Coordinates of C-alpha atoms in Angstrom, one line a residue:
X1 CA -1.5 0.4 -4.8
X2 CA 0.6 3.4 -3.0
X3 CA 1.6 2.6 -6.0
X4 CA 1.2 -1.4 -7.5
X5 CA -0.8 0.4 -10.5
X6 CA -0.1 -2.2 -12.9
X7 CA -0.4 -5.7 -13.1
X8 CA 3.0 -7.1 -13.0
X9 CA 5.0 -8.9 -15.4
X10 CA 4.2 -12.7 -15.0
X11 CA 7.1 -14.2 -16.1
X12 CA 9.0 -12.2 -13.6
X13 CA 6.5 -14.2 -10.8
X14 CA 8.1 -17.6 -12.8
X15 CA 11.6 -16.9 -12.4
X16 CA 14.6 -18.7 -10.3
X17 CA 17.7 -18.0 -9.5
X18 CA 21.3 -20.3 -8.8
X19 CA 23.0 -19.9 -5.1
X20 CA 25.7 -17.3 -5.0
X21 CA 24.5 -15.3 -1.4
X22 CA 25.6 -11.8 -1.0
X23 CA 25.9 -10.8 2.6
X24 CA 24.2 -7.5 3.6
X25 CA 23.3 -6.5 7.2
X26 CA 20.5 -8.0 8.8
X27 CA 17.8 -5.8 10.3
X28 CA 16.9 -6.9 13.7
X29 CA 14.8 -9.8 14.5
X30 CA 11.0 -8.9 15.1
X31 CA 11.5 -6.0 13.4
X32 CA 8.2 -5.0 11.5
X33 CA 8.1 -1.9 8.3
X34 CA 4.8 -1.1 6.8
X35 CA 3.1 1.6 4.1
X36 CA 0.8 4.1 6.1
X37 CA -1.2 5.7 3.3
X38 CA -3.6 8.5 3.9
X39 CA -6.6 8.5 1.1
X40 CA -9.3 8.2 3.3
X41 CA -12.1 10.5 3.7
X42 CA -12.5 9.3 7.6
X43 CA -8.5 8.6 8.3
X44 CA -7.6 7.6 11.4
X45 CA -6.1 10.2 13.4
X46 CA -1.9 10.4 13.4
X47 CA -1.5 9.9 17.1
X48 CA -4.0 6.4 17.1
X49 CA -2.0 5.3 14.0
X50 CA 1.5 5.9 15.8
X51 CA 0.4 4.2 18.7
X52 CA -1.4 1.3 16.3
X53 CA 2.3 0.8 14.8
X54 CA 4.0 1.0 18.3
X55 CA 1.8 -1.6 19.8
X56 CA 2.8 -4.0 16.9
X57 CA 6.3 -3.8 17.1
X58 CA 6.3 -1.4 13.4
X59 CA 9.8 0.2 13.7
X60 CA 9.8 1.6 9.8
X61 CA 7.2 3.5 8.1
X62 CA 6.8 4.4 4.5
X63 CA 5.0 7.3 3.3
X64 CA 3.7 8.4 -0.1
X65 CA 3.8 12.0 0.2
X66 CA 5.1 14.5 3.1
X67 CA 1.4 14.6 4.5
X68 CA 1.7 17.1 7.5
X69 CA -0.8 15.3 10.3
X70 CA 1.1 11.9 9.6
X71 CA 4.6 13.2 10.2
X72 CA 3.7 15.4 13.0
X73 CA 2.0 12.5 14.8
X74 CA 5.9 10.1 13.7
X75 CA 7.6 13.1 15.7
X76 CA 9.5 11.7 19.0
X77 CA 8.5 8.5 18.4
X78 CA 11.8 6.9 17.4
X79 CA 10.4 5.2 14.1
X80 CA 12.6 5.9 11.2
X81 CA 10.6 7.5 7.8
X82 CA 11.0 7.1 4.5
X83 CA 8.8 10.1 2.7
X84 CA 7.8 10.1 -0.6
X85 CA 8.4 12.6 -3.6
X86 CA 5.3 12.2 -5.7
X87 CA 5.7 11.4 -9.4
X88 CA 4.1 14.7 -10.3
X89 CA 7.3 16.6 -9.0
X90 CA 10.0 14.5 -10.9
X91 CA 9.9 17.0 -13.5
X92 CA 10.0 20.1 -11.7
X93 CA 12.9 18.9 -9.2
X94 CA 14.6 17.8 -11.8
X95 CA 15.0 20.8 -13.7
X96 CA 15.9 22.6 -11.0
X97 CA 18.4 22.2 -8.2
X98 CA 16.4 25.0 -6.6
X99 CA 13.0 23.5 -6.5
X100 CA 14.9 20.3 -5.2
X101 CA 16.4 22.0 -1.9
X102 CA 12.9 24.1 -1.5
X103 CA 11.5 20.4 -1.2
X104 CA 14.1 19.0 0.8
X105 CA 13.3 21.9 3.1
X106 CA 10.0 22.1 3.8
X107 CA 9.4 18.3 3.5
X108 CA 12.5 17.1 5.2
X109 CA 14.6 19.3 7.0
X110 CA 12.0 21.0 8.9
X111 CA 10.2 18.0 10.1
X112 CA 13.4 16.4 10.9
X113 CA 15.0 20.0 13.4
X114 CA 11.3 21.5 14.3
X115 CA 9.1 18.2 15.0
X116 CA 11.5 15.6 15.8
X117 CA 10.9 12.9 12.8
X118 CA 13.5 10.4 12.0
X119 CA 13.4 10.4 8.3
X120 CA 15.7 7.9 6.9
X121 CA 15.2 8.1 3.0
X122 CA 13.4 10.0 0.4
X123 CA 12.0 7.8 -1.8
X124 CA 12.2 9.6 -5.7
X125 CA 8.9 9.0 -7.7
X126 CA 7.0 6.2 -7.1
X127 CA 7.5 2.9 -9.9
X128 CA 8.0 5.4 -12.4
X129 CA 9.6 3.1 -15.0
X130 CA 5.8 1.3 -15.2
X131 CA 5.3 0.2 -18.7
X132 CA 1.9 1.7 -18.5
X133 CA 3.4 5.1 -18.3
X134 CA 4.6 4.9 -21.6
X135 CA 8.5 6.5 -20.6
X136 CA 6.4 9.9 -18.7
X137 CA 8.9 10.1 -16.2
X138 CA 11.6 8.3 -17.5
X139 CA 13.7 11.2 -18.3
X140 CA 13.1 12.9 -15.2
X141 CA 14.0 10.1 -12.7
X142 CA 17.5 10.0 -12.9
X143 CA 17.9 14.2 -12.3
X144 CA 15.5 14.1 -10.2
X145 CA 17.0 11.8 -7.8
X146 CA 20.8 13.7 -8.4
X147 CA 18.7 16.9 -7.2
X148 CA 17.8 15.4 -4.2
X149 CA 20.8 14.0 -3.2
X150 CA 22.7 17.2 -4.1
X151 CA 19.9 19.0 -2.1
X152 CA 20.3 16.7 1.3
X153 CA 24.3 17.3 0.9
X154 CA 23.7 21.1 1.0
X155 CA 21.2 20.7 4.0
X156 CA 23.9 18.9 6.1
X157 CA 22.0 15.4 5.8
X158 CA 23.8 13.6 3.2
X159 CA 24.8 11.2 6.0
X160 CA 21.2 10.7 7.8
X161 CA 19.2 10.8 4.9
X162 CA 19.3 8.0 1.9
X163 CA 18.2 8.2 -1.3
X164 CA 16.0 5.9 -3.3
X165 CA 13.2 5.2 -5.9
X166 CA 11.1 2.6 -5.6
X167 CA 10.2 0.9 -8.7
X168 CA 7.7 -2.0 -10.0
X169 CA 8.7 -5.3 -10.8
X170 CA 8.0 -5.1 -14.4
X171 CA 12.0 -3.4 -15.0
X172 CA 13.3 -6.7 -15.0
X173 CA 12.8 -9.9 -16.8
X174 CA 14.2 -13.5 -17.9
X175 CA 13.7 -14.2 -21.2
X176 CA 14.1 -18.3 -20.7
X177 CA 12.2 -17.9 -17.3
X178 CA 15.6 -18.6 -15.3
X179 CA 16.7 -15.6 -13.1
X180 CA 20.1 -16.5 -13.6
X181 CA 19.7 -14.9 -17.2
X182 CA 18.1 -12.0 -15.4
X183 CA 18.4 -8.5 -16.7
X184 CA 16.5 -5.1 -16.9
X185 CA 14.0 -4.5 -19.2
X186 CA 15.8 -3.6 -22.7
X187 CA 14.2 -0.5 -23.4
X188 CA 15.6 0.8 -20.0
X189 CA 18.6 -1.2 -19.4
X190 CA 21.2 2.3 -19.7
X191 CA 18.9 4.0 -17.7
X192 CA 18.0 1.3 -15.1
X193 CA 22.0 1.0 -14.7
X194 CA 22.7 4.4 -14.4
X195 CA 19.8 4.6 -11.8
X196 CA 21.3 2.3 -9.8
X197 CA 25.0 3.0 -10.2
X198 CA 24.7 6.8 -8.7
X199 CA 22.5 5.3 -6.2
X200 CA 25.3 3.0 -5.0
X201 CA 28.1 5.5 -5.4
X202 CA 25.9 7.9 -3.0
X203 CA 25.1 5.3 0.1
X204 CA 22.1 5.1 -1.2
X205 CA 19.4 1.7 -1.8
X206 CA 17.1 0.3 -4.6
X207 CA 13.4 0.1 -3.6
X208 CA 11.7 -2.9 -5.4
X209 CA 7.6 -3.7 -4.8
X210 CA 6.5 -7.1 -5.4
X211 CA 2.6 -8.4 -5.0
X212 CA 2.3 -12.1 -5.9
X213 CA -1.7 -11.6 -5.6
X214 CA -1.5 -9.6 -9.0
X215 CA 0.0 -12.7 -10.9
X216 CA -3.8 -14.4 -9.7
X217 CA -5.4 -11.3 -10.2
X218 CA -4.2 -10.9 -13.8
X219 CA -3.9 -15.2 -14.8
X220 CA -6.6 -17.4 -13.7
X221 CA -4.2 -20.3 -14.5
X222 CA -1.0 -18.9 -12.3
X223 CA -0.5 -22.1 -9.7
X224 CA -2.2 -20.9 -6.5
X225 CA 0.2 -22.3 -4.0
X226 CA 3.2 -20.7 -5.9
X227 CA 2.2 -17.2 -4.8
X228 CA 2.0 -18.3 -0.8
X229 CA 4.6 -19.1 1.1
X230 CA 5.0 -22.8 2.2
X231 CA 3.9 -23.7 5.6
X232 CA 6.9 -25.2 7.5
X233 CA 7.0 -28.8 6.6
X234 CA 4.4 -29.2 3.9
X235 CA 5.4 -30.2 0.4
X236 CA 6.4 -27.7 -2.1
X237 CA 4.0 -26.2 -4.9
X238 CA 4.1 -28.4 -7.9
X239 CA 4.7 -25.5 -9.8
X240 CA 8.3 -24.7 -7.5
X241 CA 11.2 -24.5 -9.9
X242 CA 14.6 -26.4 -9.6
X243 CA 17.7 -24.1 -10.8
X244 CA 21.0 -25.6 -10.1
X245 CA 21.3 -26.3 -6.6
X246 CA 18.2 -24.5 -5.4
X247 CA 14.4 -24.9 -5.5
X248 CA 12.1 -22.1 -5.4
X249 CA 9.0 -22.6 -3.5
X250 CA 6.9 -19.1 -4.0
X251 CA 6.9 -16.0 -6.4
X252 CA 8.6 -13.6 -3.9
X253 CA 12.0 -15.8 -3.5
X254 CA 12.0 -15.9 -7.5
X255 CA 11.3 -12.7 -8.3
X256 CA 13.5 -10.9 -5.5
X257 CA 16.5 -13.0 -6.6
X258 CA 15.8 -12.2 -10.1
X259 CA 16.1 -9.0 -10.0
X260 CA 19.8 -9.4 -7.7
X261 CA 20.6 -11.4 -10.6
X262 CA 20.3 -8.6 -13.0
X263 CA 22.4 -6.5 -10.7
X264 CA 24.9 -8.9 -10.5
X265 CA 24.9 -8.7 -14.2
X266 CA 26.4 -5.8 -14.3
X267 CA 28.4 -5.6 -11.3
X268 CA 25.7 -4.0 -8.9
X269 CA 25.3 -7.0 -6.8
X270 CA 26.3 -4.8 -3.8
X271 CA 23.5 -2.4 -3.6
X272 CA 21.3 -2.8 -1.0
X273 CA 17.2 -3.9 -2.2
X274 CA 14.4 -3.2 0.3
X275 CA 11.1 -4.1 -0.5
X276 CA 9.2 -1.1 -0.5
X277 CA 5.7 -2.8 -0.9
X278 CA 3.9 -6.2 -0.6
X279 CA 1.0 -7.9 0.9
X280 CA -2.4 -9.0 -0.1
X281 CA -6.3 -7.5 -0.2
X282 CA -9.4 -8.6 1.4
X283 CA -11.7 -7.4 -0.8
X284 CA -12.9 -6.1 -4.5
X285 CA -11.8 -10.0 -6.0
X286 CA -12.5 -13.1 -5.7
X287 CA -8.9 -14.1 -4.4
X288 CA -8.8 -11.0 -1.9
X289 CA -10.2 -12.2 1.0
X290 CA -9.5 -12.4 4.6
X291 CA -8.2 -16.1 4.5
X292 CA -6.1 -15.6 1.8
X293 CA -4.9 -12.8 3.1
X294 CA -3.7 -14.3 6.4
X295 CA -2.5 -16.8 5.0
X296 CA 0.1 -15.0 2.8
X297 CA 0.5 -12.6 5.3
X298 CA 1.4 -14.8 8.6
X299 CA 3.9 -16.5 5.6
X300 CA 5.5 -13.5 5.0
X301 CA 5.8 -12.0 8.8
X302 CA 7.3 -15.2 9.9
X303 CA 9.8 -15.0 7.3
X304 CA 10.4 -11.0 8.6
X305 CA 10.6 -12.0 12.3
X306 CA 13.1 -15.1 11.6
X307 CA 15.0 -12.8 9.3
X308 CA 14.9 -15.5 6.7
X309 CA 16.3 -14.1 3.1
X310 CA 16.6 -15.4 -0.3
X311 CA 18.9 -17.6 -1.8
X312 CA 20.9 -15.2 -2.8
X313 CA 20.5 -12.9 -0.4
X314 CA 20.0 -14.7 2.8
X315 CA 19.3 -12.7 5.4
X316 CA 15.9 -10.6 5.0
X317 CA 15.9 -6.9 4.0
X318 CA 13.5 -4.4 5.0
X319 CA 10.0 -5.3 4.0
X320 CA 7.7 -3.0 4.0
X321 CA 3.9 -4.7 4.6
X322 CA 1.7 -3.0 1.7
X323 CA -0.6 -2.0 3.5
X324 CA -1.0 -1.2 7.4
X325 CA -4.6 0.6 6.9
X326 CA -7.8 0.6 3.9
X327 CA -8.0 3.4 2.1
X328 CA -11.6 3.8 0.7
X329 CA -10.6 7.2 -1.6
X330 CA -8.0 5.5 -3.3
X331 CA -7.9 5.4 -7.2
X332 CA -9.4 1.7 -8.5
X333 CA -8.6 1.9 -11.9
X334 CA -6.3 -1.2 -10.6
X335 CA -8.8 -2.9 -9.4
X336 CA -11.6 -2.7 -7.0
X337 CA -9.3 -4.7 -4.1
X338 CA -6.8 -1.4 -4.3
X339 CA -8.6 -0.4 -0.9
X340 CA -8.3 -2.9 0.6
X341 CA -4.8 -3.7 0.8
X342 CA -4.8 -2.8 5.1
X343 CA -3.7 -5.3 7.5
X344 CA -6.0 -3.5 9.5
X345 CA -9.5 -2.4 8.5
X346 CA -10.1 1.5 7.9
X347 CA -10.6 2.0 11.8
X348 CA -7.2 0.0 13.0
X349 CA -9.2 -3.3 14.1
X350 CA -7.5 -6.7 12.6
X351 CA -8.9 -8.0 9.6
X352 CA -7.6 -11.5 11.0
X353 CA -5.3 -12.9 13.5
X354 CA -1.9 -12.5 12.7
X355 CA 1.0 -13.9 15.1
X356 CA 3.9 -11.7 16.2
X357 CA 7.3 -12.6 17.5
X358 CA 6.4 -15.1 20.1
X359 CA 3.1 -16.2 19.2
X360 CA 1.8 -12.6 20.4
X361 CA -1.5 -11.1 18.3
X362 CA -1.6 -8.2 16.5
X363 CA -3.4 -5.3 18.6
X364 CA -5.9 -3.4 17.5
X365 CA -5.7 0.2 17.1
X366 CA -7.0 2.0 20.8
X367 CA -8.6 5.5 21.4
X368 CA -10.7 5.6 18.3
X369 CA -13.7 7.8 18.0
X370 CA -16.6 6.9 15.5
X371 CA -19.7 8.5 14.6
X372 CA -23.3 7.8 16.3
X373 CA -24.4 4.3 16.2
X374 CA -26.6 4.9 13.3
X375 CA -27.2 3.6 9.6
X376 CA -29.1 4.4 6.1
X377 CA -30.6 1.9 5.0
X378 CA -33.6 1.4 2.3
X379 CA -36.7 2.1 3.4
X380 CA -39.3 -1.1 4.6
X381 CA -42.3 0.2 2.2
X382 CA -40.0 1.4 -0.7
X383 CA -40.3 -0.8 -3.5
X384 CA -37.6 -2.3 -5.1
X385 CA -39.6 -1.9 -8.5
X386 CA -39.2 2.0 -8.0
X387 CA -37.9 3.4 -11.2
X388 CA -35.7 5.9 -9.2
X389 CA -33.8 3.3 -7.2
X390 CA -31.1 2.3 -9.9
X391 CA -30.1 5.8 -9.9
X392 CA -30.2 6.5 -6.3
X393 CA -27.5 3.2 -5.8
X394 CA -26.1 4.8 -8.6
X395 CA -25.1 8.2 -7.4
X396 CA -24.5 7.1 -3.8
X397 CA -21.5 4.6 -5.3
X398 CA -20.5 7.3 -7.6
X399 CA -19.4 9.1 -4.5
X400 CA -18.9 5.9 -1.6
X401 CA -16.8 3.3 -1.8
X402 CA -19.3 0.4 -3.2
X403 CA -16.3 -1.9 -4.1
X404 CA -17.2 -4.6 -1.8
X405 CA -20.6 -5.3 -3.6
X406 CA -18.6 -6.9 -6.3
X407 CA -18.7 -10.5 -7.1
X408 CA -16.7 -12.5 -4.8
X409 CA -16.5 -9.3 -2.4
X410 CA -17.5 -9.4 1.2
X411 CA -20.8 -8.1 0.3
X412 CA -21.1 -10.2 -2.8
X413 CA -23.9 -12.2 -1.6
X414 CA -26.2 -9.6 -0.3
X415 CA -30.0 -10.1 -1.4
X416 CA -31.7 -6.9 -3.5
X417 CA -32.5 -4.8 -0.6
X418 CA -29.5 -5.5 1.5
X419 CA -27.3 -4.4 -1.8
X420 CA -29.4 -1.1 -2.1
X421 CA -28.6 -0.5 1.9
X422 CA -25.3 -0.8 1.6
X423 CA -24.6 2.0 -1.1
X424 CA -26.9 4.3 1.1
X425 CA -25.1 3.7 4.3
X426 CA -21.6 4.1 2.4
X427 CA -22.5 7.9 1.7
X428 CA -24.7 8.3 4.4
X429 CA -21.3 7.8 6.8
X430 CA -18.9 9.2 3.8
X431 CA -21.4 12.6 4.3
X432 CA -20.7 12.7 8.3
X433 CA -23.9 10.7 8.8
X434 CA -25.6 14.1 8.0
X435 CA -29.4 13.8 8.2
X436 CA -30.2 14.7 4.4
X437 CA -27.5 12.5 3.4
X438 CA -29.9 9.6 4.0
X439 CA -33.1 10.9 1.7
X440 CA -32.6 9.7 -1.7
X441 CA -36.1 10.4 -3.2
X442 CA -37.3 9.2 0.1
X443 CA -36.2 5.6 -0.2
X444 CA -33.9 5.8 2.8
X445 CA -34.1 5.9 6.4
X446 CA -31.9 6.1 9.3
X447 CA -31.8 3.0 11.7
X448 CA -29.8 2.4 14.8
X449 CA -30.2 -1.9 14.4
X450 CA -27.1 -2.7 12.9
X451 CA -27.5 -4.2 9.1
X452 CA -24.5 -6.1 9.1
X453 CA -25.1 -9.5 8.1
X454 CA -22.5 -12.7 7.7
X455 CA -18.9 -11.4 5.9
X456 CA -20.6 -7.9 4.8
X457 CA -20.1 -4.7 7.7
X458 CA -22.2 -2.3 7.5
X459 CA -19.3 0.5 8.5
X460 CA -19.5 3.8 11.0
X461 CA -16.8 6.1 9.8
X462 CA -14.4 7.2 12.5
X463 CA -14.9 11.0 13.9
X464 CA -11.9 12.7 13.0
X465 CA -13.5 16.2 14.1
X466 CA -11.8 19.2 12.6
X467 CA -8.2 18.0 13.0
X468 CA -7.1 16.3 10.1
X469 CA -9.0 18.9 7.8
X470 CA -7.0 21.6 9.8
X471 CA -3.6 20.8 8.9
X472 CA -4.2 19.6 5.2
X473 CA -1.8 21.2 2.9
X474 CA 0.1 18.2 1.4
X475 CA -1.1 16.6 -1.7
X476 CA -2.9 13.8 -0.1
X477 CA -4.5 15.2 2.4
X478 CA -6.1 18.5 0.3
X479 CA -7.5 15.2 -2.1
X480 CA -8.5 13.5 0.6
X481 CA -10.3 16.6 2.0
X482 CA -11.5 17.6 -1.2
X483 CA -13.1 14.7 -1.8
X484 CA -14.9 14.9 1.7
X485 CA -16.1 18.2 0.5
X486 CA -17.5 16.6 -2.6
X487 CA -19.1 14.2 -0.7
X488 CA -21.1 16.6 1.4
X489 CA -21.9 19.0 -1.0
X490 CA -23.2 15.8 -3.4
X491 CA -26.1 15.3 -1.5
X492 CA -27.8 18.4 -1.8
X493 CA -28.2 17.6 -5.6
X494 CA -30.5 14.8 -4.5
X495 CA -34.4 15.5 -4.4
X496 CA -34.8 14.7 -0.8

């Protein structure tokens, strides 16, 4: 996801916990937080995105890295920012205090002092202890955290900016299925204890990413109702588990409290635990659709607005919804759903109805500019038996996002011609509607008639102009710009 790169351990998702409340400061009712990912070929402009956040009551945002466009747009807005230090920087920052000081100067101090960005925390690494990384980042994480903390103190930001590490739920487990027996994963137990102790001693906090969807994605026999928050007055899922005097009715409560039990076991129960990522995708898998996402996220939003936490932590912590917007340039190694986690579409339009405090509906983005109202489709006289067709579609989907075409996805029921047209249009839009990008060996043609049908939306991309590319200097912005450049160049290899 921004980091949900691995399917979380199913055992964690089935856990339950006894009732030992710890009291923490509750966040203001109605306050919302979101992950703002920027891996898109045509990203929603920063000022439009910030207005979208504010219009919908989001007062906190998490960035996966120091994206200049996003950070500048967040200046003087009152939105509190968590900024990420990517995994690839853990090694250099861990080995050099000077490197940490330089990173803090460039990505934290400058944006606070020069642009008025309200940066409140630095997320050092992103799920660095994932099993799938095979220990690659384990040795560097704690030293990097220590050096970043030292750099913040030296910069005079030790009180204002806290340090955290976002972790995947696979860092803890319960061998007998009860969270009261929960503990850190055996191979990293010592590392986890040392990390959390340092965070606790230095005013930091722990961040955990929880994805009930991934339990369902990994196991077709996973009890579906247990993945969602039960509606008021409805009977609990048959998968609910009684542990002592507590009935756990959903994955989130069981998962979060399992971590709390593990922390308490090692005398670390005083640490504040923030939920860094949680959400539900809308495409790219049979369980990823608007109806399921609406069901999950409405339950989540209701809990956040009500301030209702878990049995062990009755007051809801900060919860960063994953994600604000879809990102069509993200890696799909975890699954095709990876590009579809947004509560909003790529252009800031709502995907489904969500009620905010007082029953108010979420508001769409304002001031979005689009490219021309035109699409690239399969030429009517072209034949499905043309030997060049398969290669053309494959070429289009190599450079553009075709993840909505999979079985069970929003465009999975298109007929053959519409399927081809969708692929052609994605390439055409990604290439800024350049005329030559709708050639495909004379198999395609530009039309002004919207070919969208049913649940399948044929997109028109955002007109980003030159603004976002002009300031692209962060790793994310450069990656997106590079992808766009590749896409724009790619069509030159086609025989027009």
